[in-house]
Coordinates of C-alpha atoms and ligand atoms in Angstrom, one line a residue:
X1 CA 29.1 -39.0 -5.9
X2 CA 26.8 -39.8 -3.1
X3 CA 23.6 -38.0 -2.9
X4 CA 20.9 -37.5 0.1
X5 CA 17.1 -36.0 -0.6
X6 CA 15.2 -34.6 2.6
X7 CA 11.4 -35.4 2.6
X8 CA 9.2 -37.9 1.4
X9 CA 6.4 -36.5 -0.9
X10 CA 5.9 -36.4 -4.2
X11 CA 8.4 -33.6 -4.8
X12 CA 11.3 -35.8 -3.0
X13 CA 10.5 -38.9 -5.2
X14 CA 10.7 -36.6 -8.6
X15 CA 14.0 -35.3 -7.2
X16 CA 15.1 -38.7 -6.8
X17 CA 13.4 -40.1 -10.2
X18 CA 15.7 -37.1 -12.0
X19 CA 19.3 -37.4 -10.3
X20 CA 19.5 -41.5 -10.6
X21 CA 19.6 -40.6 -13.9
X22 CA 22.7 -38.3 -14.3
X23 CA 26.1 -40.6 -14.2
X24 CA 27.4 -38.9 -11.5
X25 CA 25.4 -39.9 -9.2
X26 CA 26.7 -43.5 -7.7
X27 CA 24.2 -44.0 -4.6
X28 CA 21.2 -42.2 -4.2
X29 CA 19.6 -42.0 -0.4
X30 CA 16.2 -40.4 1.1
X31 CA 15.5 -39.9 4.3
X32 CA 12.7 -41.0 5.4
X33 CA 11.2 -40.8 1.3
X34 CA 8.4 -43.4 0.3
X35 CA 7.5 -46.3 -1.6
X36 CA 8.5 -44.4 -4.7
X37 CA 12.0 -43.5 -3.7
X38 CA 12.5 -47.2 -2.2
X39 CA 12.3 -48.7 -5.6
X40 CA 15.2 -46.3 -6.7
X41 CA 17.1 -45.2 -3.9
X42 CA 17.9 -46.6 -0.3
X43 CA 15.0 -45.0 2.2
X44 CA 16.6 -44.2 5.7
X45 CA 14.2 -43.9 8.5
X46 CA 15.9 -40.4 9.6
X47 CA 13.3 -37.1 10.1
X48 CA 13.9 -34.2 8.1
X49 CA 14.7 -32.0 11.2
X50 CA 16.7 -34.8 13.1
X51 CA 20.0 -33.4 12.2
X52 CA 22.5 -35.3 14.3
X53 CA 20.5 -38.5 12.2
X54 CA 20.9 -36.9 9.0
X55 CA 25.0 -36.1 10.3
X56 CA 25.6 -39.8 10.9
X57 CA 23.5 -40.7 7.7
X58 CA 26.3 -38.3 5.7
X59 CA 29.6 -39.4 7.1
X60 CA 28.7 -43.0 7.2
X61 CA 27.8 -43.1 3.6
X62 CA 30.3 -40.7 2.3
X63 CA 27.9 -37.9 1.3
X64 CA 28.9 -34.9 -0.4
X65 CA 25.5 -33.5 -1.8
X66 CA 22.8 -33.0 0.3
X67 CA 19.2 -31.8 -1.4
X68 CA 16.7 -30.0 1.0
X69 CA 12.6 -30.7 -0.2
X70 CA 10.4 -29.3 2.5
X71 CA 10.4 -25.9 4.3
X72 CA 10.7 -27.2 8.0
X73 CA 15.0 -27.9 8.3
X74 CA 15.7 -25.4 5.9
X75 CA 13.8 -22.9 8.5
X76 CA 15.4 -24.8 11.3
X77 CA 18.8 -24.2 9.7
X78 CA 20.3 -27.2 8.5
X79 CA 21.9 -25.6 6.2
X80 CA 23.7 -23.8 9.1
X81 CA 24.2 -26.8 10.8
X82 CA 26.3 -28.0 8.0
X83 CA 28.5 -25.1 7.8
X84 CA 29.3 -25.0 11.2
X85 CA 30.7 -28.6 11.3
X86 CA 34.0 -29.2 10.6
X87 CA 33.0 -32.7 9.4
X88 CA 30.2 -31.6 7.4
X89 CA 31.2 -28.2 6.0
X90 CA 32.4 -29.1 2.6
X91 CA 29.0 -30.9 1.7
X92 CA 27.2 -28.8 -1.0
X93 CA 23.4 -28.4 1.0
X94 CA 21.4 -27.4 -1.8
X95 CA 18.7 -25.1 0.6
X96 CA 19.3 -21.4 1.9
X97 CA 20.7 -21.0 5.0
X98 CA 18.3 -20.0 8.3
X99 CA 18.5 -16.2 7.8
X100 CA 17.0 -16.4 4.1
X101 CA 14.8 -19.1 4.8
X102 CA 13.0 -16.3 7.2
X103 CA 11.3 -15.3 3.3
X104 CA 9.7 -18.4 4.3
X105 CA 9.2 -18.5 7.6
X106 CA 7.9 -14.6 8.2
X107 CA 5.7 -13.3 6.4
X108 CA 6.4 -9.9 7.8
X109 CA 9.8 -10.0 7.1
X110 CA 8.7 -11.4 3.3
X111 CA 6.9 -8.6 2.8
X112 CA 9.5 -5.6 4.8
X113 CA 12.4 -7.6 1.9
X114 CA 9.4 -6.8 -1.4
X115 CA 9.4 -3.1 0.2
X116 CA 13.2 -2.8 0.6
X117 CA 13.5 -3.9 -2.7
X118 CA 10.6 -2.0 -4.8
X119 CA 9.3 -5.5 -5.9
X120 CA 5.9 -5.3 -6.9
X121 CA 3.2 -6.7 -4.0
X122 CA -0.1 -5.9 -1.9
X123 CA -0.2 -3.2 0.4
X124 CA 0.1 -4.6 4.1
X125 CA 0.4 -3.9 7.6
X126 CA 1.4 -5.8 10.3
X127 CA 0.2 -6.5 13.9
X128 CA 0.4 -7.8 17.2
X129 CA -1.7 -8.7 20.3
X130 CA -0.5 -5.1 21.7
X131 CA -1.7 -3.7 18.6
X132 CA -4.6 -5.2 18.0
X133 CA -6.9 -1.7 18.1
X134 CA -4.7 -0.4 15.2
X135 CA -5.3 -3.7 13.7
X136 CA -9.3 -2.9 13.4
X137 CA -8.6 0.9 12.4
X138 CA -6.1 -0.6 9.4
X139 CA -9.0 -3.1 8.6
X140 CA -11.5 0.1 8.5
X141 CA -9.1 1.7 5.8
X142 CA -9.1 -1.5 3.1
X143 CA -11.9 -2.7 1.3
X144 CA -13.0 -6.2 1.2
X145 CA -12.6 -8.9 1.0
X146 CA -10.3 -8.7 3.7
X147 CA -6.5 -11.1 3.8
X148 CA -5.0 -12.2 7.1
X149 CA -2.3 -13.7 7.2
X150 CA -0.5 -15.8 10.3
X151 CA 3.3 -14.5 10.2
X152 CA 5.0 -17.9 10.6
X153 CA 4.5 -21.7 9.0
X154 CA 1.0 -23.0 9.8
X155 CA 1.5 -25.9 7.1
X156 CA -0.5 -23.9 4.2
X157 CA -3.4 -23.2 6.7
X158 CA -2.2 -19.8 7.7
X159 CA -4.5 -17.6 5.0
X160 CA -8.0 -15.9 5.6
X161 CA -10.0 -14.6 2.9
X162 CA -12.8 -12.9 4.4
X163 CA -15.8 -10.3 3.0
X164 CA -17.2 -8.9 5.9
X165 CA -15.2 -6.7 8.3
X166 CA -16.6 -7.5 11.7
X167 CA -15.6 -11.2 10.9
X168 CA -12.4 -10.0 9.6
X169 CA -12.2 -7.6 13.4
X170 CA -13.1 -11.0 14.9
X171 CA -11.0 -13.4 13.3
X172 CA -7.8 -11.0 13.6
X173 CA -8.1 -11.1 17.6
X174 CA -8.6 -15.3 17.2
X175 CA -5.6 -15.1 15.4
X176 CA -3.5 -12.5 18.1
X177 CA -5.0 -13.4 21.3
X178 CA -6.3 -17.0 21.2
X179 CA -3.7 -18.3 19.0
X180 CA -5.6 -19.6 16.5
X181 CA -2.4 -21.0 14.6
X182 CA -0.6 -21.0 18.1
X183 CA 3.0 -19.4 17.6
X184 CA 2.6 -18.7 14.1
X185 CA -0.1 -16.2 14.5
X186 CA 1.5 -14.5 16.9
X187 CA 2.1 -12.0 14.7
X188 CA -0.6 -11.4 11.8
X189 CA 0.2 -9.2 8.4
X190 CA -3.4 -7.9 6.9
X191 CA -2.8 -7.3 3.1
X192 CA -4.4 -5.5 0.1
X193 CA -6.5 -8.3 -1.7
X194 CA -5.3 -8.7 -5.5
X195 CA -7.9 -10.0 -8.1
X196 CA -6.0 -12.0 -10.9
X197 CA -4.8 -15.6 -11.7
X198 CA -1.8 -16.9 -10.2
X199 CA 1.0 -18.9 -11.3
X200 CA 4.4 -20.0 -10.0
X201 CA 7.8 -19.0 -11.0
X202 CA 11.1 -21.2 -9.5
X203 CA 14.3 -19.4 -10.0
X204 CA 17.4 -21.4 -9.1
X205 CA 20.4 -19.1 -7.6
X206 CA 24.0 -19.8 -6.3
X207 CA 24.2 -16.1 -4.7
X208 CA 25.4 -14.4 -7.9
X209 CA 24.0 -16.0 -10.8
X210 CA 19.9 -17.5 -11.1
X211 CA 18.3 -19.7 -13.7
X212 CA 14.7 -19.4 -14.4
X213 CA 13.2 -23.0 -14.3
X214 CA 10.1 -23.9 -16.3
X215 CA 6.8 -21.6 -14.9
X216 CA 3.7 -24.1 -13.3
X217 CA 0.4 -23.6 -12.0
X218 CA -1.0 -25.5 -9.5
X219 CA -4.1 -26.3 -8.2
X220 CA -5.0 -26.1 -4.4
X221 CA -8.6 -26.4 -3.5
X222 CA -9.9 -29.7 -2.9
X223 CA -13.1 -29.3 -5.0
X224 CA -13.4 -28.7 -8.7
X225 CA -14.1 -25.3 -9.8
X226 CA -11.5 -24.0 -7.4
X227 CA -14.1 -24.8 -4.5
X228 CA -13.8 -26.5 -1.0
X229 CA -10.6 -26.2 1.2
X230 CA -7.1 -25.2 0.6
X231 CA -4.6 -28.6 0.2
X232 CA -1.3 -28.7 -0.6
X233 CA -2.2 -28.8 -4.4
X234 CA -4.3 -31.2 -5.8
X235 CA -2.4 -31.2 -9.4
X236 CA -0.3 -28.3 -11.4
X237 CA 0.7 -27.9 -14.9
X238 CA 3.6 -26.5 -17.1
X239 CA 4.2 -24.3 -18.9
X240 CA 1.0 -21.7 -18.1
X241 CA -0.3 -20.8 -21.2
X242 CA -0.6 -17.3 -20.4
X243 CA 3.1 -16.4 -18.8
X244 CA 3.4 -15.5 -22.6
X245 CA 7.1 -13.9 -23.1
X246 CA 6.2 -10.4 -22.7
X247 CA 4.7 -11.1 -19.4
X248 CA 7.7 -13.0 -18.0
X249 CA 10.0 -10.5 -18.9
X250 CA 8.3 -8.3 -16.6
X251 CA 8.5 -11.0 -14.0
X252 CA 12.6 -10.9 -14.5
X253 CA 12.9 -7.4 -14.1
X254 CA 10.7 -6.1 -11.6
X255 CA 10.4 -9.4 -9.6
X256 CA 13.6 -11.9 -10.4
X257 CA 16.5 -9.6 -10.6
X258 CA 15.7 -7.5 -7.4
X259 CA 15.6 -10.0 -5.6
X260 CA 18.5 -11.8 -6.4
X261 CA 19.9 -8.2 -5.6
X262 CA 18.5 -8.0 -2.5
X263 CA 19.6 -11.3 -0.7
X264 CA 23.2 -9.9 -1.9
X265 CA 22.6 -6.5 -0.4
X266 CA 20.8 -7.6 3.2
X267 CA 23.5 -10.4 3.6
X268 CA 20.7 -13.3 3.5
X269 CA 23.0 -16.6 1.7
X270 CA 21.2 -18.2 -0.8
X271 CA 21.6 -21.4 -2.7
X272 CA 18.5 -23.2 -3.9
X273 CA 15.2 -22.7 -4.9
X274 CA 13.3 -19.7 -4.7
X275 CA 9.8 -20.1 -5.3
X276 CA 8.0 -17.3 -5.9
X277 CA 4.1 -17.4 -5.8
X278 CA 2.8 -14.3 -8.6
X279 CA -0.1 -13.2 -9.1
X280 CA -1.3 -11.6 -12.3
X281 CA -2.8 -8.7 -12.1
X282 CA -4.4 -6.9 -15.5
X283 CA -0.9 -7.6 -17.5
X284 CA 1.4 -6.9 -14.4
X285 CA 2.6 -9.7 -11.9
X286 CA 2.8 -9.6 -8.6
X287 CA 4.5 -11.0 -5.6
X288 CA 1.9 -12.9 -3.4
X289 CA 4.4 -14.8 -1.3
X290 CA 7.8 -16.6 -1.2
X291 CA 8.9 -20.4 -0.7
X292 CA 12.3 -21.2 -0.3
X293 CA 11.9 -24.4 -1.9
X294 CA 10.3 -26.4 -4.9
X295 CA 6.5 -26.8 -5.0
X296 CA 4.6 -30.1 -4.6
X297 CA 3.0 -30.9 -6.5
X298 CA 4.8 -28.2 -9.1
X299 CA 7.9 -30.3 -8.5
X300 CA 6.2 -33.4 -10.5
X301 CA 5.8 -31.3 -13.6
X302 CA 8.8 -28.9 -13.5
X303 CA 11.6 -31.4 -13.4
X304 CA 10.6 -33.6 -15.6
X305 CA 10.7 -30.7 -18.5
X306 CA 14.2 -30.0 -17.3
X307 CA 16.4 -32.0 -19.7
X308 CA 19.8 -31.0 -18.3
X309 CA 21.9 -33.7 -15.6
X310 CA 20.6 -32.2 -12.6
X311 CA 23.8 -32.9 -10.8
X312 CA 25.7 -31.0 -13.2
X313 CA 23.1 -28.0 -11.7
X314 CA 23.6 -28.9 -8.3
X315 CA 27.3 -28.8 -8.6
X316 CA 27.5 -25.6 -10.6
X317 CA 25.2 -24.1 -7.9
X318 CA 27.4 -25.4 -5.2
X319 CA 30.7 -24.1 -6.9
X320 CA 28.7 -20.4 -7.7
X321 CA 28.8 -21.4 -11.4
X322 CA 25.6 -21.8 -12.4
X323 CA 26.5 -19.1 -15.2
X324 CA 28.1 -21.6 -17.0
X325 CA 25.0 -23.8 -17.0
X326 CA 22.3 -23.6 -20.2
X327 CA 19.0 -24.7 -19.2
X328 CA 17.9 -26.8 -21.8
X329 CA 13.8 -27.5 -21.5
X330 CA 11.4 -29.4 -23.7
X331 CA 8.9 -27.4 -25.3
X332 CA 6.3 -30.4 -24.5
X333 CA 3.7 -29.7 -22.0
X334 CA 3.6 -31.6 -18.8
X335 CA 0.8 -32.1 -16.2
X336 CA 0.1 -33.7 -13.0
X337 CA -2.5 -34.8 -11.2
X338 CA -2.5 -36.0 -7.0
X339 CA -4.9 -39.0 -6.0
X340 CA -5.7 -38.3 -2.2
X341 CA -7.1 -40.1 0.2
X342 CA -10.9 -39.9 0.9
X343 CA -11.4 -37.1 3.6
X344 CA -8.2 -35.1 2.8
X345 CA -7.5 -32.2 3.5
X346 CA -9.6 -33.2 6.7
X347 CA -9.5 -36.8 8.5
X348 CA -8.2 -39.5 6.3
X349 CA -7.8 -43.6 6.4
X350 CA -4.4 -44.7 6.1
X351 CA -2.9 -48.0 5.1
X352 CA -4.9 -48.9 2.2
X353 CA -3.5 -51.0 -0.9
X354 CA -2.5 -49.3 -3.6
X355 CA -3.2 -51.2 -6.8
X356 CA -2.7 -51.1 -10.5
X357 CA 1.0 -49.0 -10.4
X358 CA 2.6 -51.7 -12.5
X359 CA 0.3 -51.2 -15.2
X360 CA 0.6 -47.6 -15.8
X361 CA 1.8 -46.6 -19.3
X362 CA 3.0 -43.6 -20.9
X363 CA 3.1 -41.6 -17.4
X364 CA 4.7 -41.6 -14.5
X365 CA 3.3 -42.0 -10.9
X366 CA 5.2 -39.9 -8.2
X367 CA 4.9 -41.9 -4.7
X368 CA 3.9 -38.9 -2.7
X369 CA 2.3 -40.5 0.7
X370 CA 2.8 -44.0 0.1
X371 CA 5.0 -46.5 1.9
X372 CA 5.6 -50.1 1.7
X373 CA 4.1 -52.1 4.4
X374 CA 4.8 -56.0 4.8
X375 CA 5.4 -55.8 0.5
X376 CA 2.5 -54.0 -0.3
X377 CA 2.5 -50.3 -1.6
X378 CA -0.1 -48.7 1.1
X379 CA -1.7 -45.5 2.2
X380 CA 0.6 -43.0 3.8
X381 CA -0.8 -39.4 4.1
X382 CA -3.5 -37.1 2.6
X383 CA -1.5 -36.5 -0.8
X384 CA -1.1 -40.2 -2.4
X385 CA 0.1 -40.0 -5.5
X386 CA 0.9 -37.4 -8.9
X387 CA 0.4 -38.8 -11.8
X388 CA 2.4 -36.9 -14.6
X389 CA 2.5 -37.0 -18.5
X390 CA 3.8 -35.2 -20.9
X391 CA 2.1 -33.4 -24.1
X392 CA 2.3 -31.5 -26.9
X393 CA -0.3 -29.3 -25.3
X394 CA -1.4 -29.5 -22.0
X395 CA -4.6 -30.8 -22.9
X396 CA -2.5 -33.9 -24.4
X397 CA -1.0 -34.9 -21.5
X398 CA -4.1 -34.4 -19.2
X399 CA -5.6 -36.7 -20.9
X400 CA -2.5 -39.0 -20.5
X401 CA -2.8 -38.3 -16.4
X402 CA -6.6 -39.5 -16.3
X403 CA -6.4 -42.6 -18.4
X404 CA -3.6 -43.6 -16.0
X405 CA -5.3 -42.8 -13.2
X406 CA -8.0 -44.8 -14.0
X407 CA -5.7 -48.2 -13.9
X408 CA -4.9 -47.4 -10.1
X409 CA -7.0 -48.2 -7.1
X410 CA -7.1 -47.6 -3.7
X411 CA -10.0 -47.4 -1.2
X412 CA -11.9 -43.7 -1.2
X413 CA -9.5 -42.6 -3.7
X414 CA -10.1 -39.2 -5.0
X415 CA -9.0 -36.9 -7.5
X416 CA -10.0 -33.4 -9.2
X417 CA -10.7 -34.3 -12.8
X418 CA -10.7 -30.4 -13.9
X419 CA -7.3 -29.7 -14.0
X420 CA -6.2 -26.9 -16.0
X421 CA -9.8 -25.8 -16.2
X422 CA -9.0 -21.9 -16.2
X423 CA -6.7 -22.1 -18.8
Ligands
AMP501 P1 -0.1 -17.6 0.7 O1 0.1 -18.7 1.8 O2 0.5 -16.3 1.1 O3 0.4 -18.2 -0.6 O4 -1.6 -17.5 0.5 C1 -2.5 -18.5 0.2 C2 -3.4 -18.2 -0.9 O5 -4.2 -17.1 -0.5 C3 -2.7 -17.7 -2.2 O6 -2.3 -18.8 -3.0 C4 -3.8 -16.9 -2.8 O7 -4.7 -17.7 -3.5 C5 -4.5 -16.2 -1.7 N1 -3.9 -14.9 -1.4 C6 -2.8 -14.6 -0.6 N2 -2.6 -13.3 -0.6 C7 -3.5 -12.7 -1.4 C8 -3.7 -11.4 -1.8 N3 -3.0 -10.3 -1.3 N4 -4.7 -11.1 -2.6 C9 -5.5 -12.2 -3.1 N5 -5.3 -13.5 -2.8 C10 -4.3 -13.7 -1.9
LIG502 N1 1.9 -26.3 -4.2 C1 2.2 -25.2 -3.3 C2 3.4 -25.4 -2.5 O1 4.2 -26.3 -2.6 O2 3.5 -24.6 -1.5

């Protein structure tokens, strides 16, 4: 079979990395993927939301499994786009279609779904520029520190955590009337704060049945200690020590199975990832937000403790069989850890060598923004590169991660050497 990954981070080039290994897959493509997923698959220069591209990309190569990574098409309804074309409707789109990706993309409408359902989450309210007095009086009623929260995609920027009220008063109208993250804050849902730690769970579902993958934490301030700004994740590890069995059968029932239940019951068609942010609080968890997606850099530490043909997954998920499917996961610990480029999360240099790869041993660098320029692997983005081992506890492989780290080189490379810290 012919296979096609969307994206071309980290998260894409562990995708790829984990189906060129299942027999059924004959020719593996990305589009536009990295330096990493050149060296196993064939890169085409097609955007993720370029879907007449990604069309002729499918019926010229004879496609028949398409795997979505980011947010952004799945949002935009490419998985839609596939249904509705005669040429194109039998390809199994692994991705929900545009009316559940909306868990993603709305935070209001997250959080009407987690009422609707009884799932466990943080008392809200949600506002508009008309209702911006009621806004404040909503903010008078909660005690600090105060969470604001732009409705739509703001690339992970979207989130305020604020103590004092008349900044939280003043950042609200930034957010309503001046557009502080332009359309996406055009709408703005205030939430309860929840003190805890948080963790992620993925649950794989074909619209009746769901898998629970491997749990992960990740890691998404830029400075150690949990300090500094917000990034896309700066490392993760799996599994969390303290998602103990007890907990996570709390997670299945109050969390998992209702809302599996309700994309049934609300009509929303679901076959993917659900990612489901948690948060635990005292011994109970959570809901702090949904992804309809993997994680990055979960992604680099989740598959790889999958051990089953992940084609075989993708199939039974595209054929609503993913009953017949038994997870089978290594009960070695894995860990990962992004080098990023000087300056990230703010201004960055691109387009510097990346040296050392070749000599990495015992671990595996995912390509996240790195591309091949005139033969040289070079500088692509903020995220660079996840560097994952594997364990017998996590402390093991962490280990692993930074003495391979240490073989690789590029100008102001960067990287949190506290991973797993909290733990
Ligand atoms: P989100 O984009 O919804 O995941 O929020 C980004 C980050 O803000 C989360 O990973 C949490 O660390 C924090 N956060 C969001 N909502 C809450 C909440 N209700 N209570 C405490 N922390 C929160
Ligand atoms: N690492 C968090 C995310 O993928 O959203």
């Amino acid at each position: 079979m012919n296979i096609l990954v969307l994206g071309s981070g980290g998260r894409e080039h562990t995708f790829a990395w984990k189906l060129v290994q299942s027999e059924k897959c004959n020719n593996l493509f990305v589009a536009p993927g990295n330096s990493g997923t050149a060296e196993i698959a064939k890169n085409v220069p097609v955007g993720v939301n370029d879907f007449e591209g990604i069309k002729e990309v499918v019926l010229n190569n004879n496609i028949s499994m398409v795997v979505v990574g980011p947010e952004d098409p799945l949002v935009n309804g490419i998985h839609d786009f596939f249904l509705n074309d005669d040429a194109l409707k039998s390809v199994n789109v692994i991705g929900p279609q545009r009316a559940a990706a909306e868990l993603e993309g709305s935070k209001e409408f997250a959080k009407e779904f987690l009422d609707r359902h009884n799932i466990p989450t943080a008392a809200y309210g949600s506002f508009t520029k008309d209702s911006l007095e009621k806004g404040y009086a909503f903010l008078e009623t909660m005690k600090p520190p105060y969470v604001l929260k732009a409705d739509g995609l703001a690339a992970g920027k979207g989130v305020l955590i604020i103590d004092d009220i008349n900044e939280a008063k003043s950042e609200l109208k930034n957010m309503l009337v001046d557009s502080k993250f332009g359309e996406a804050s055009t709408k703005v849902v205030i939430e309860e704060f929840l003190s805890g730690i948080e963790l992620s769970c993925f649950v794989l579902t074909d619209e009746e049945n769901y898998k629970i993958l491997p749990t992960a934490k990740d890691y998404k301030r830029i400075g150690e200690g949990d300090t500094g700004l917000n990034t896309g994740g700066m490392g993760a590890i799996s599994p969390v020590p303290f998602a103990n069995e007890e907990f996570m059968q709390k997670v299945e029932d109050r969390i998992v199975k209702p809302t599996i239940k309700g994309l049934k019951k609300d009509n929303l068609p679901y076959k993917g990832f659900v990612f489901i942010g948690l948060i635990k609080v005292g011994d109970d968890p959570f809901v702090i937000e949904y992804n309809v997606r993997m994680g990055d850099p979960e992604t680099e530490v989740v598959l790889p403790r999958v051990q089953n043909d992940l084609v075989e997954i993708f199939q039974a998920m595209g054929n609503q069989r993913l009953n017949e499917i038994e997870l089978k996961i290594t009960p070695q610990a894995a860990t990962t850890v992004m080098m990023v480029s000087g300056g990230y999360p703010e201004a960055y240099e691109k387009g510097k060598e990346i040296i050392g790869v070749e000599t990495v041993e015992g671990s595996i660098p995912f390509h996240a923004g790195a591309q091949i320029q005139n033969g040289k692997v070079v500088t692509s983005g903020g995220r660079v590169m996840a560097m994952t081992s594997y364990g017998e506890t996590y402390q093991e492989a962490i280990k692993k991660s930074y003495q391979n780290i240490e073989k690789v080189k590029f100008d102001k490379m960067y990287y949190r050497k506290d991973i797993g810290f909290d733990l």
